[in-house]
mmCIF file of C-alpha atoms and ligand atoms in Angstrom:
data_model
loop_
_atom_site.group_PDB
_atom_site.id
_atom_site.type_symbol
_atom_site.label_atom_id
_atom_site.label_comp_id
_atom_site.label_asym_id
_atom_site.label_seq_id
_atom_site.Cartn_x
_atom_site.Cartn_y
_atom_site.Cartn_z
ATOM 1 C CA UNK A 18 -10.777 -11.889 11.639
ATOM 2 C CA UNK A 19 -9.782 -12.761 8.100
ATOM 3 C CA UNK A 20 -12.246 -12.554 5.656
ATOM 4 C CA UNK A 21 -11.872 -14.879 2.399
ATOM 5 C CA UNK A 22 -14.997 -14.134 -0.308
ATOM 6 C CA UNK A 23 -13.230 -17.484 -1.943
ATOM 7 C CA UNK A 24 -16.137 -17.933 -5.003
ATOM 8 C CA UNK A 25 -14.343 -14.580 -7.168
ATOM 9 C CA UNK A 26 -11.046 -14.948 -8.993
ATOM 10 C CA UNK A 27 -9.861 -12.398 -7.604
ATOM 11 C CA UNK A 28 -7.424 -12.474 -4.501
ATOM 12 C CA UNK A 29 -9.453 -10.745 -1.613
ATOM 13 C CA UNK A 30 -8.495 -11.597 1.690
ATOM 14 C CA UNK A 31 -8.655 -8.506 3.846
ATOM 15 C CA UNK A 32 -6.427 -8.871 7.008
ATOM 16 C CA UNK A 33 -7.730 -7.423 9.954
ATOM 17 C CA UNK A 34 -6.306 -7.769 13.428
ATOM 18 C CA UNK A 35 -7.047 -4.661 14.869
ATOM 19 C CA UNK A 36 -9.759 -2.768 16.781
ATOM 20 C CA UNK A 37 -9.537 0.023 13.527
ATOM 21 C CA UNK A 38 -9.506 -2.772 10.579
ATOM 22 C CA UNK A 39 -11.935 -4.594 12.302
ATOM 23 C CA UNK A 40 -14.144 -1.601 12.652
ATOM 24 C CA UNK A 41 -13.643 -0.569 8.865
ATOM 25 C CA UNK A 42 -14.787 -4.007 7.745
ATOM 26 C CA UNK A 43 -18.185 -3.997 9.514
ATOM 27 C CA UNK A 44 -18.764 -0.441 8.324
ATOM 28 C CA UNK A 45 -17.727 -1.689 4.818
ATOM 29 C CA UNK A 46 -20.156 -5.157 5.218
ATOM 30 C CA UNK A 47 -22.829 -2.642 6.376
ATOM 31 C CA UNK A 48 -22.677 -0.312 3.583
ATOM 32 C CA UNK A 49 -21.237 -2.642 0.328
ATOM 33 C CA UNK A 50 -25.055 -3.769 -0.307
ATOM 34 C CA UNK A 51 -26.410 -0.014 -0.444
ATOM 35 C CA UNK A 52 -26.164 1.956 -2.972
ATOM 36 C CA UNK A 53 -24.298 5.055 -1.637
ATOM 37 C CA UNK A 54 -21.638 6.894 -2.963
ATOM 38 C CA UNK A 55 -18.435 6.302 -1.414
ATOM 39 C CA UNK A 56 -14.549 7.932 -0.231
ATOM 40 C CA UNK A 57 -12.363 5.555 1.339
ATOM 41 C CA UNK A 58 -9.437 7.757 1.963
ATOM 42 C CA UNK A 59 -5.987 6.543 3.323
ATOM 43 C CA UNK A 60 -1.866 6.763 2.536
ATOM 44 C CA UNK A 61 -1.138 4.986 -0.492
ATOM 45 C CA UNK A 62 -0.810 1.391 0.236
ATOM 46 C CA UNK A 63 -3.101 0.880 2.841
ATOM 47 C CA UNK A 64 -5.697 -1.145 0.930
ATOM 48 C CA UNK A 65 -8.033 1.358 -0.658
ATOM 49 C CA UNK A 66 -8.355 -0.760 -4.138
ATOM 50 C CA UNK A 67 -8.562 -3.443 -2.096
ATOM 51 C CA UNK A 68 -11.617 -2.847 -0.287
ATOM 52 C CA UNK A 69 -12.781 -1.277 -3.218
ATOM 53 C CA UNK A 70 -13.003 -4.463 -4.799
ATOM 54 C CA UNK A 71 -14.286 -6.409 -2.074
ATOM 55 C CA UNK A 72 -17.370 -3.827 -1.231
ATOM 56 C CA UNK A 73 -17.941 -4.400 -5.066
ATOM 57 C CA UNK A 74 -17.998 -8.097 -4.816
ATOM 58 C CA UNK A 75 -20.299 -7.357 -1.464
ATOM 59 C CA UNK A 76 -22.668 -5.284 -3.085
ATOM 60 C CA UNK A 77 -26.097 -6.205 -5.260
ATOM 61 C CA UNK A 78 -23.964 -5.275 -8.418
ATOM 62 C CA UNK A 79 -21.152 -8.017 -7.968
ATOM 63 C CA UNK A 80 -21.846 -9.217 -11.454
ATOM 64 C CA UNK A 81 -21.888 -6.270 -12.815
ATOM 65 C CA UNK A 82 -18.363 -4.869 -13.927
ATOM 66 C CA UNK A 83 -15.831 -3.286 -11.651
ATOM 67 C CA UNK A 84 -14.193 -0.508 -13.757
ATOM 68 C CA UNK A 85 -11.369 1.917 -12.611
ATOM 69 C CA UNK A 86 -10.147 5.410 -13.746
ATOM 70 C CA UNK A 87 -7.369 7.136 -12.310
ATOM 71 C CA UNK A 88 -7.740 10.595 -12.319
ATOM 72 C CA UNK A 89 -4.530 11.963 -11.425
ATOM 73 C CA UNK A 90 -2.445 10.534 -14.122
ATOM 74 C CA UNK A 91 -4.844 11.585 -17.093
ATOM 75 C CA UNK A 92 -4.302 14.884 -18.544
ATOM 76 C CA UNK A 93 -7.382 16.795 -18.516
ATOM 77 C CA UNK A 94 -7.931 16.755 -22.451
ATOM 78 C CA UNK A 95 -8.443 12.976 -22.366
ATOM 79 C CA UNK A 96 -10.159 13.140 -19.252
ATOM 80 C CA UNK A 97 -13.517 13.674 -20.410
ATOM 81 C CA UNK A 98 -13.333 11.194 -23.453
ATOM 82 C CA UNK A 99 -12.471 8.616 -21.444
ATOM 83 C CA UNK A 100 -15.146 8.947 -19.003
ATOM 84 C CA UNK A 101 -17.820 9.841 -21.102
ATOM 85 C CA UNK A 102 -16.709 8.188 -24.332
ATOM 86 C CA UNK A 103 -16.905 9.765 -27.759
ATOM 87 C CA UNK A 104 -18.316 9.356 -31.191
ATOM 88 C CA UNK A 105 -16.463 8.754 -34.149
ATOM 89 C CA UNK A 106 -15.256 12.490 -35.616
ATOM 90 C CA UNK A 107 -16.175 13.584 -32.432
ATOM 91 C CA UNK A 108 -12.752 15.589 -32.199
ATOM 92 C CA UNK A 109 -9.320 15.491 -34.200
ATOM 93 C CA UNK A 110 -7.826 12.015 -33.915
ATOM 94 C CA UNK A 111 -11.688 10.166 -32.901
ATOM 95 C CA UNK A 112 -11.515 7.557 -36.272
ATOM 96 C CA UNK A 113 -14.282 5.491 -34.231
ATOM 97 C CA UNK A 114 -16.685 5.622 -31.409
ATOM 98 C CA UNK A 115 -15.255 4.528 -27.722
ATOM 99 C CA UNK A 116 -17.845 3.769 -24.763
ATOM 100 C CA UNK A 117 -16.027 5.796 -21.915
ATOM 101 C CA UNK A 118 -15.919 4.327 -18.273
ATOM 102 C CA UNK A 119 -19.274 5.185 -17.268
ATOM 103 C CA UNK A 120 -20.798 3.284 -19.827
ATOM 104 C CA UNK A 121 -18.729 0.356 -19.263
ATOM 105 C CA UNK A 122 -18.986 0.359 -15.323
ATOM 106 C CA UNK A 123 -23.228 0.020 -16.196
ATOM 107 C CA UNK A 124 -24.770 -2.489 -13.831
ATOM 108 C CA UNK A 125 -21.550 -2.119 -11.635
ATOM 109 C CA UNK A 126 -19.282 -0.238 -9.825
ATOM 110 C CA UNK A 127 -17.114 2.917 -11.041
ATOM 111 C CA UNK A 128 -13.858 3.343 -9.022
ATOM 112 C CA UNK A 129 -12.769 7.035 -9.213
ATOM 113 C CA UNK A 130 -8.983 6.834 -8.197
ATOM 114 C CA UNK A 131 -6.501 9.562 -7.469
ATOM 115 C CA UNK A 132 -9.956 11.487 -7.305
ATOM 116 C CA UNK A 133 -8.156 14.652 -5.744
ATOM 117 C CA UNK A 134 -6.405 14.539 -9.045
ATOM 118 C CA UNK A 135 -9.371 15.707 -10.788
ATOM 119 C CA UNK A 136 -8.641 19.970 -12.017
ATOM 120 C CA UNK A 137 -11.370 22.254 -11.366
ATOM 121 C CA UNK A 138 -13.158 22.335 -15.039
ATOM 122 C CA UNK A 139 -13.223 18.219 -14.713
ATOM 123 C CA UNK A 140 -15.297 18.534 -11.276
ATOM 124 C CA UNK A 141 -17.378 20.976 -12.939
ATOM 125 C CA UNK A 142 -18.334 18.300 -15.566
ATOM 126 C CA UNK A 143 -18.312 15.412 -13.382
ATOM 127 C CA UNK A 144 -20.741 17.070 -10.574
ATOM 128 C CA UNK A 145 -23.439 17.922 -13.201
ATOM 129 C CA UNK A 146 -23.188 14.095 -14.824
ATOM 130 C CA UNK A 147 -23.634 13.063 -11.278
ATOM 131 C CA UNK A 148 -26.604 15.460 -10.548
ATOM 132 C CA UNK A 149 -28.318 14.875 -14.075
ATOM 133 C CA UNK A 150 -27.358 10.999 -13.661
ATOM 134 C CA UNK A 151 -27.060 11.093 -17.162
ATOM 135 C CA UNK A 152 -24.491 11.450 -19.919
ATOM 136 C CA UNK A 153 -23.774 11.791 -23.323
ATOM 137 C CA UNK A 154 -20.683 10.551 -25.302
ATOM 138 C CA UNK A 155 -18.685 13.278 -26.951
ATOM 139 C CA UNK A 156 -20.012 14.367 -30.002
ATOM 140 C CA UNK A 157 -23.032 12.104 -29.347
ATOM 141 C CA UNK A 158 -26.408 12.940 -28.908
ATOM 142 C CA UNK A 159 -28.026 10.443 -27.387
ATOM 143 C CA UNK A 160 -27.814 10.551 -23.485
ATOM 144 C CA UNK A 161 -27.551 7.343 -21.525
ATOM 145 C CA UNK A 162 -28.813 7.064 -17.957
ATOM 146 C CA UNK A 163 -26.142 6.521 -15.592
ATOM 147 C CA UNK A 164 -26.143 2.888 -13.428
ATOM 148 C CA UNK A 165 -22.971 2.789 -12.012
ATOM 149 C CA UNK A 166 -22.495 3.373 -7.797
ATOM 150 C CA UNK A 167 -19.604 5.545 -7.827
ATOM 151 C CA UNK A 168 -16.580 4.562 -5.139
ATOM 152 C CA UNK A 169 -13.941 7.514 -4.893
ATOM 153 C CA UNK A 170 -10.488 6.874 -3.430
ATOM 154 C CA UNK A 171 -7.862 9.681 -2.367
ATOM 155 C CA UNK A 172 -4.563 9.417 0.051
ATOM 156 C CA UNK A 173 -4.884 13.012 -0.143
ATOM 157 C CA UNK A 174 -7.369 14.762 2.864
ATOM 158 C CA UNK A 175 -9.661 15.907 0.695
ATOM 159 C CA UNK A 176 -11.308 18.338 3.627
ATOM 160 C CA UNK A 177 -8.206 19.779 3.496
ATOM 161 C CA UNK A 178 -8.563 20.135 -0.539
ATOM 162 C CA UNK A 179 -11.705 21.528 -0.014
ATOM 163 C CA UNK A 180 -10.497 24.345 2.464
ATOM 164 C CA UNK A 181 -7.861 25.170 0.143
ATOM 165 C CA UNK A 182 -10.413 25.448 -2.645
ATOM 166 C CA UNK A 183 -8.985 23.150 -4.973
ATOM 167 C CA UNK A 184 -11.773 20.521 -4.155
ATOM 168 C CA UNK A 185 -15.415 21.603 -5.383
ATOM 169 C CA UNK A 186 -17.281 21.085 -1.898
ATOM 170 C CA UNK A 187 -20.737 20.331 -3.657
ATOM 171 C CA UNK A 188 -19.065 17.482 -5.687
ATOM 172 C CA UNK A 189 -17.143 16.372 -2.235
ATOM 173 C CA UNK A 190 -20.571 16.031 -1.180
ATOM 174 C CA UNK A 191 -22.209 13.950 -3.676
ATOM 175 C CA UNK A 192 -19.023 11.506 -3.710
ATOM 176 C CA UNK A 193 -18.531 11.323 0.379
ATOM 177 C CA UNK A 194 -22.028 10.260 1.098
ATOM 178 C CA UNK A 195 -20.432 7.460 3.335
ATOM 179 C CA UNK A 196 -16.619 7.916 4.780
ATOM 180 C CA UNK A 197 -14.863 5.131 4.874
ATOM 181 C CA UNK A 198 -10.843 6.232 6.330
ATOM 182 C CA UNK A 199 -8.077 3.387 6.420
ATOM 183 C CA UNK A 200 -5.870 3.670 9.481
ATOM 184 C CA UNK A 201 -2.226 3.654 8.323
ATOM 185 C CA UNK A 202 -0.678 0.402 8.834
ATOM 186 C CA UNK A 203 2.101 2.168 11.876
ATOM 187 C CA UNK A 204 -0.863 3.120 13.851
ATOM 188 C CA UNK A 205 -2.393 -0.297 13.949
ATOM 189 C CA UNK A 206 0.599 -2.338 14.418
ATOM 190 C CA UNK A 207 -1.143 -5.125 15.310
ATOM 191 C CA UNK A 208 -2.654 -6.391 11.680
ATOM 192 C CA UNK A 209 1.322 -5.980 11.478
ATOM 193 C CA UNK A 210 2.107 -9.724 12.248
ATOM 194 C CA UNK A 211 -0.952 -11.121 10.391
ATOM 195 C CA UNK A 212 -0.241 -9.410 7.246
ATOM 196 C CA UNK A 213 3.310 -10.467 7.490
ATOM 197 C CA UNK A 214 2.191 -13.745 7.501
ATOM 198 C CA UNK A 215 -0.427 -13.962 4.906
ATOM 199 C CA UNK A 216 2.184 -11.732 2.362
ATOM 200 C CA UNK A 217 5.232 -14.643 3.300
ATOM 201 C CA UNK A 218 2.728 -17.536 2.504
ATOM 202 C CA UNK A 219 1.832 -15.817 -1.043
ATOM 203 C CA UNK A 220 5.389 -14.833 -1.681
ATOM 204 C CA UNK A 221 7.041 -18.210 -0.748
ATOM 205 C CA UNK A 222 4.232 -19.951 -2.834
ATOM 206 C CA UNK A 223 4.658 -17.629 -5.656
ATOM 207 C CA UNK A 224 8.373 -18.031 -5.845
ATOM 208 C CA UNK A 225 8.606 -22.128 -5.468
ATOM 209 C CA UNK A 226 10.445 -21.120 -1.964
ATOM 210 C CA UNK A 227 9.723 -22.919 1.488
ATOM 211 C CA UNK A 228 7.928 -21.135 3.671
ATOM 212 C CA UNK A 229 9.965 -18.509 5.137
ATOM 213 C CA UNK A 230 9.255 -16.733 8.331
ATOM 214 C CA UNK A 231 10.815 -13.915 9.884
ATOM 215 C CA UNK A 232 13.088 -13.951 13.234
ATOM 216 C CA UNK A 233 11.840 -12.111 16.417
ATOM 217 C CA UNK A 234 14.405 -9.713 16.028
ATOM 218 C CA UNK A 235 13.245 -9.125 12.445
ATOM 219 C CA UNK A 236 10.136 -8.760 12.972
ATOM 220 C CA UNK A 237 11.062 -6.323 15.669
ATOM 221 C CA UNK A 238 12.516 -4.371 12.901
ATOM 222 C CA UNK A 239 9.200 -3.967 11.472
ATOM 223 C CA UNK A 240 7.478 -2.988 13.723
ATOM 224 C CA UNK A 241 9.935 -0.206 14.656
ATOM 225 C CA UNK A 242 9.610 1.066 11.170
ATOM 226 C CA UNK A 243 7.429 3.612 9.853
ATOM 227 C CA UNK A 244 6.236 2.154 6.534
ATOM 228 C CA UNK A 245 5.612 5.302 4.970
ATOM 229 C CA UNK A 246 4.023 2.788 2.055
ATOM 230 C CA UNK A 247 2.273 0.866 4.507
ATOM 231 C CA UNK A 248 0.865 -2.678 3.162
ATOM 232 C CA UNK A 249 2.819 -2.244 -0.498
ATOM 233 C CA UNK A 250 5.829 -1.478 1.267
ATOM 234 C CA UNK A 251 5.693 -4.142 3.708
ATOM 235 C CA UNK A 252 4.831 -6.906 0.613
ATOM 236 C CA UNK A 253 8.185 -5.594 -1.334
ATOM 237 C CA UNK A 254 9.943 -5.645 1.832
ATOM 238 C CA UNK A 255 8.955 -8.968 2.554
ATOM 239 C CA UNK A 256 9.461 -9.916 -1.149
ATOM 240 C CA UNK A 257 12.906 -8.759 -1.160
ATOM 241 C CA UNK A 258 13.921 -10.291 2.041
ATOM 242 C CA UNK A 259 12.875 -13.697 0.983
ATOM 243 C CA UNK A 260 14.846 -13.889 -2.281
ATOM 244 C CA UNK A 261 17.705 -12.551 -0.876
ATOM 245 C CA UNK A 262 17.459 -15.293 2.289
ATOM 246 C CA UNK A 263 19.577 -18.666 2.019
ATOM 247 C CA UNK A 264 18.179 -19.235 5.147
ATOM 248 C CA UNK A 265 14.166 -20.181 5.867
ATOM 249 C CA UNK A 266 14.520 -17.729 8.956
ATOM 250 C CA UNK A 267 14.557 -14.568 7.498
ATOM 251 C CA UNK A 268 17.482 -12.444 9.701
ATOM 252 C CA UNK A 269 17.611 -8.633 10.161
ATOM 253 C CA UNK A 270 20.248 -7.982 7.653
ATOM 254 C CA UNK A 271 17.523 -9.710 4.715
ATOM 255 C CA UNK A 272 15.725 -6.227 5.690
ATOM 256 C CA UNK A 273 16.570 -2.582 3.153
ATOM 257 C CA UNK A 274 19.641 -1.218 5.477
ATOM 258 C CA UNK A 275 17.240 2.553 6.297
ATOM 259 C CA UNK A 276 15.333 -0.692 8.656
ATOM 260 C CA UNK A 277 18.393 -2.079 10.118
ATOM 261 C CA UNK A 278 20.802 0.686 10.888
ATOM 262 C CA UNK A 279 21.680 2.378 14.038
ATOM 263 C CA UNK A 280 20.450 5.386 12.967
ATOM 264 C CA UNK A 281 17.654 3.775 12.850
ATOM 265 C CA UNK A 282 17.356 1.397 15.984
ATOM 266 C CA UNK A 283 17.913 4.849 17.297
ATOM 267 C CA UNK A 284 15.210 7.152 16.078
ATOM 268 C CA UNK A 285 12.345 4.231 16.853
ATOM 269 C CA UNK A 286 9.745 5.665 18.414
ATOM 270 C CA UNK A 287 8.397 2.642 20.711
ATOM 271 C CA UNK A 288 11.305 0.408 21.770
ATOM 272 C CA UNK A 289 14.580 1.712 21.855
ATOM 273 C CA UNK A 290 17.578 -0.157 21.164
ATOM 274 C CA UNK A 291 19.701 -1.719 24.206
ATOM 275 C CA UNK A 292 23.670 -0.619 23.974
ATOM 276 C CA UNK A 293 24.325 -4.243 22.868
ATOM 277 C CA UNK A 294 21.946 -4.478 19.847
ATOM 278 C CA UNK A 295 23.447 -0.768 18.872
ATOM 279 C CA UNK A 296 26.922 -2.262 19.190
ATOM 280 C CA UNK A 297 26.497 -5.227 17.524
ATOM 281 C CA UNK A 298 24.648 -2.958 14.354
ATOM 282 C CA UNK A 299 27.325 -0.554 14.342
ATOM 283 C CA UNK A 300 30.397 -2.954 14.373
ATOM 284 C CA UNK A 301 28.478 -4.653 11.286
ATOM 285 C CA UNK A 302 28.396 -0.849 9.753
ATOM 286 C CA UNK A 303 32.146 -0.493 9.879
ATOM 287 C CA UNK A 304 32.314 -3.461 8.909
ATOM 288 C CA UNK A 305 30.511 -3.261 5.833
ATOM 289 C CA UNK A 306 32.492 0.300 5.386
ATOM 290 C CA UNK A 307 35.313 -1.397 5.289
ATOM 291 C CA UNK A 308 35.016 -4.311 3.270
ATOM 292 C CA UNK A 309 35.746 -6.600 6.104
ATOM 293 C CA UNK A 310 38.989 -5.534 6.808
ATOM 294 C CA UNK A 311 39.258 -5.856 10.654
ATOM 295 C CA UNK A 312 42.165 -3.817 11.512
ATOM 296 C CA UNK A 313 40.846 -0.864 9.527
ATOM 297 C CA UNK A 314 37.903 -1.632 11.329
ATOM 298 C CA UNK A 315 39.228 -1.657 15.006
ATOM 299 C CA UNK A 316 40.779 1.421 14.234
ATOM 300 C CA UNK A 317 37.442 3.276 13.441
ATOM 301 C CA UNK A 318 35.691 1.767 16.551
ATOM 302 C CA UNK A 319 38.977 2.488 19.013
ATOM 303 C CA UNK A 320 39.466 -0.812 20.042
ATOM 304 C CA UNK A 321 42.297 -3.378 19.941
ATOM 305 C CA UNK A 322 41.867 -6.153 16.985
ATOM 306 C CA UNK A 323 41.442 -8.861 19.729
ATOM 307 C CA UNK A 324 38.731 -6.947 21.211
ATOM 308 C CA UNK A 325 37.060 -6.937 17.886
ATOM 309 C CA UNK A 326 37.141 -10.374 17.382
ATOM 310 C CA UNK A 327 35.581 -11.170 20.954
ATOM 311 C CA UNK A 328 32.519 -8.859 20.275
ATOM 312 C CA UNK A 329 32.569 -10.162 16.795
ATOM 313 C CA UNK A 330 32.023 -13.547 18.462
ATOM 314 C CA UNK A 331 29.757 -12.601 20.959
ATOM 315 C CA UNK A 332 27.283 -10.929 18.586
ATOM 316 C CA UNK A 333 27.575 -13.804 16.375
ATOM 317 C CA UNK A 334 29.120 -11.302 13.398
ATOM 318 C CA UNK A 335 30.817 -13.640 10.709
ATOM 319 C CA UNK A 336 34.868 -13.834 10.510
ATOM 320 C CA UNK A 337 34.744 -14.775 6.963
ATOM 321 C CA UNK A 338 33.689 -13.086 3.224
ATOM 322 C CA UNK A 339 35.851 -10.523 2.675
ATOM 323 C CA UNK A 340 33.005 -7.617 2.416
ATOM 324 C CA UNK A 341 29.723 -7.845 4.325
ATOM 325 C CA UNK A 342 29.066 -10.159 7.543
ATOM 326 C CA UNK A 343 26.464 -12.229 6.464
ATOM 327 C CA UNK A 344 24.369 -12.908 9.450
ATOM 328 C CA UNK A 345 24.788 -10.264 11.939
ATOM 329 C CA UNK A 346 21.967 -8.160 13.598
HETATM 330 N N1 ADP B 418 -5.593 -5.573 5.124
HETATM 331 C C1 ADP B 418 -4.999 -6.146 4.066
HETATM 332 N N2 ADP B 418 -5.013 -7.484 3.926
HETATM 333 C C2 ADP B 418 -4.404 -8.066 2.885
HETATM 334 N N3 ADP B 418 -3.749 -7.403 1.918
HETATM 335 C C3 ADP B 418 -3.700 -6.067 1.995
HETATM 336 C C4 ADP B 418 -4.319 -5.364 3.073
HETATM 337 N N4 ADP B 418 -4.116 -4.047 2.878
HETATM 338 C C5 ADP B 418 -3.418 -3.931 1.753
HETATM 339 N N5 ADP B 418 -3.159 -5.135 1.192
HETATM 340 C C6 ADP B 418 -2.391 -5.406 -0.037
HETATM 341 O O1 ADP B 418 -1.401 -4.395 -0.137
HETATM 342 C C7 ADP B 418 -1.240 -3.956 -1.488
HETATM 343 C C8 ADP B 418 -1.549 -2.483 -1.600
HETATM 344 O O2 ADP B 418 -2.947 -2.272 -1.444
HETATM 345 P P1 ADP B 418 -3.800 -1.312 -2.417
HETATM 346 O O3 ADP B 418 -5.233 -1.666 -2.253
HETATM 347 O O4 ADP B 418 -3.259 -1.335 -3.806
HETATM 348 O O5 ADP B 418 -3.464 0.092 -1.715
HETATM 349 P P2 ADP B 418 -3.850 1.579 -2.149
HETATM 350 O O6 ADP B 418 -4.878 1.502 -3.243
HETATM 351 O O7 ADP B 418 -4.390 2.203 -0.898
HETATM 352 O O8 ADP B 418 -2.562 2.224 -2.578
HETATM 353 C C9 ADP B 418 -2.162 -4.824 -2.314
HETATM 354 O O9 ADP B 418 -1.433 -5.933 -2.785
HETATM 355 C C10 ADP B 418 -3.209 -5.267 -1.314
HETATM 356 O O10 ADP B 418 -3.805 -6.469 -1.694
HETATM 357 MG MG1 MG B 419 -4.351 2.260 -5.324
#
């Protein structure tokens, strides 16, 4: 299922393939119109702004504004000012007045990212504003009634925060009235392929290149791979491999070289590696080691030159460019 809300400007296609994506997305449809608080909680890179957004654009308050604050990069002393805004004189350095990002999220949505970033004193504030459902602006006296639904994001557990104590569990509470937990992208290989395609078809446009698409053994790369990064990995991967490319087939050796290796062909976890594909990758490591120099080379592998050549040939390994074979696997 790919689901295209094609009438915003932003982008906000959400792939889903698999049984888990596919299950997030009708939980997501089902709740976007209410107006619960929500967590979505998931690695970094596995869409959390992204569905963010598109439960926004889903929801009665789609015109409203979508604002974001991330709450793990802000030190705590300009935390509060720049969610609750401030008066002019309000503190040192405050020449004018400043809405904060409550006040602009009004009639909208409020995205709360990094939220695990928040420090102890900055829950304490945040759960009574959320309890009150009012605020005031620093050095203001006038409090404004709080319309903003409140989406919270963390790729850190934040039970786990919670145990540890360094997560208020009341204000856990108020923010995780609905769940919403994003699979990482190894676990659901399957949105693997589809993604892959729908990142090539935006890169390739985006770059003025024809399409590209990615040979089986490529893609059999991927899908060995762990992407730690998940989705944003995967894009830059892609990315990189198709500006590198002279070819519209995008080859294993387009890939970063922790992908391709044999170390690790040999540490995948669901197919492993047949002796050929190993010896093909390491004669293209020694190769690379040394420069292309092939008797250097035979010497490292312990076999003759002429037996070098022949599995050269056989793996398809290029004879020529002095440094790195161009098109091996
Ligand atoms: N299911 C998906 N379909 C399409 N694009 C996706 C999907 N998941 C993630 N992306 C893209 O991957 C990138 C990272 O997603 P993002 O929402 O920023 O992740 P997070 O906030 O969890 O770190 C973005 O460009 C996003 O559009
Ligand atoms: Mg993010």
């Amino acid at each position: 299922m790919t689901l295209v809300n094609a009438e915003t400007m932003h982008n906000l296609t959400i792939i889903a393939v698999s049984t888990d994506s596919h299950d997030l997305l009708d939980r997501a449809q089902r709740v976007a119109p209410t107006e619960a608080n929500l967590l979505i909680s998931g690695e970094t890179g596995t869409g959390k702004d992204l569905l963010a957004r598109w439960i926004h654009e889903h929801s009665a308050r789609k015109d409203g504004p979508y604002v974001k604050i991330d709450c793990g990069s802000l030190p705590e002393s300009l935390l509060e000012a720049e969610l609750f805004g401030y008066e002019r004189g309000a503190f040192t350095g405050a020449g004018t007045s400043k809405p904060g990002r409550f006040e602009a999220a009004q009639g909208g949505t409020l995205v709360l990212d990094e939220v695990a970033g928040l420090t102890l004193p900055a829950q304490a504030k945040l759960l009574r504003v959320i309890e009150e459902r009012r605020f005031t602006r620093l050095g203001g006296r006038q409090s404004v009634t709080i319309d903003a639904r409140l989406i919270s994001l963390s790729n850190v557990n934040l039970f786990d925060s919670v145990a540890h104590k360094t997560f208020r569990a009341d204000l856990f509470h108020r923010l995780n009235v609905i769940p919403l937990e994003i699979t990482p992208l190894r676990e659901r290989p399957n949105d693997i392929p589809a993604l892959v395609d729908y990142f090539l078809d935006n890169i390739c446009r985006r770059h003025g290149k024809e399409r590209c698409e990615l040979s089986p053994d490529t893609l059999s790369c991927l899908r060995g791979y762990d992407l730690p990064g998940n989705a944003r990995e995967l894009f830059h991967i892609l990315e990189r491999a198709v500006l590198i490319s002279r070819e519209k087939q995008l080859l294993p050796n387009t890939l970063p070289p922790h992908l391709t290796s044999s170390t690790a062909l040999m540490q995948r976890k669901d197919q492993k590696p047949t002796l050929a594909q190993l010896e093909a990758v390491y004669i293209r490591e020694i190769l690379t080691l040394t420069h292309g120099q092939k008797s250097r080379a035979a010497e490292i592998l312990g076999i003759s030159r002429k037996n070098l050549y022949e599995k050269m040939r056989t793996y398809g390994l290029p004879y020529n460019r002095k440094n790195q074979p161009e098109d091996g696997k």
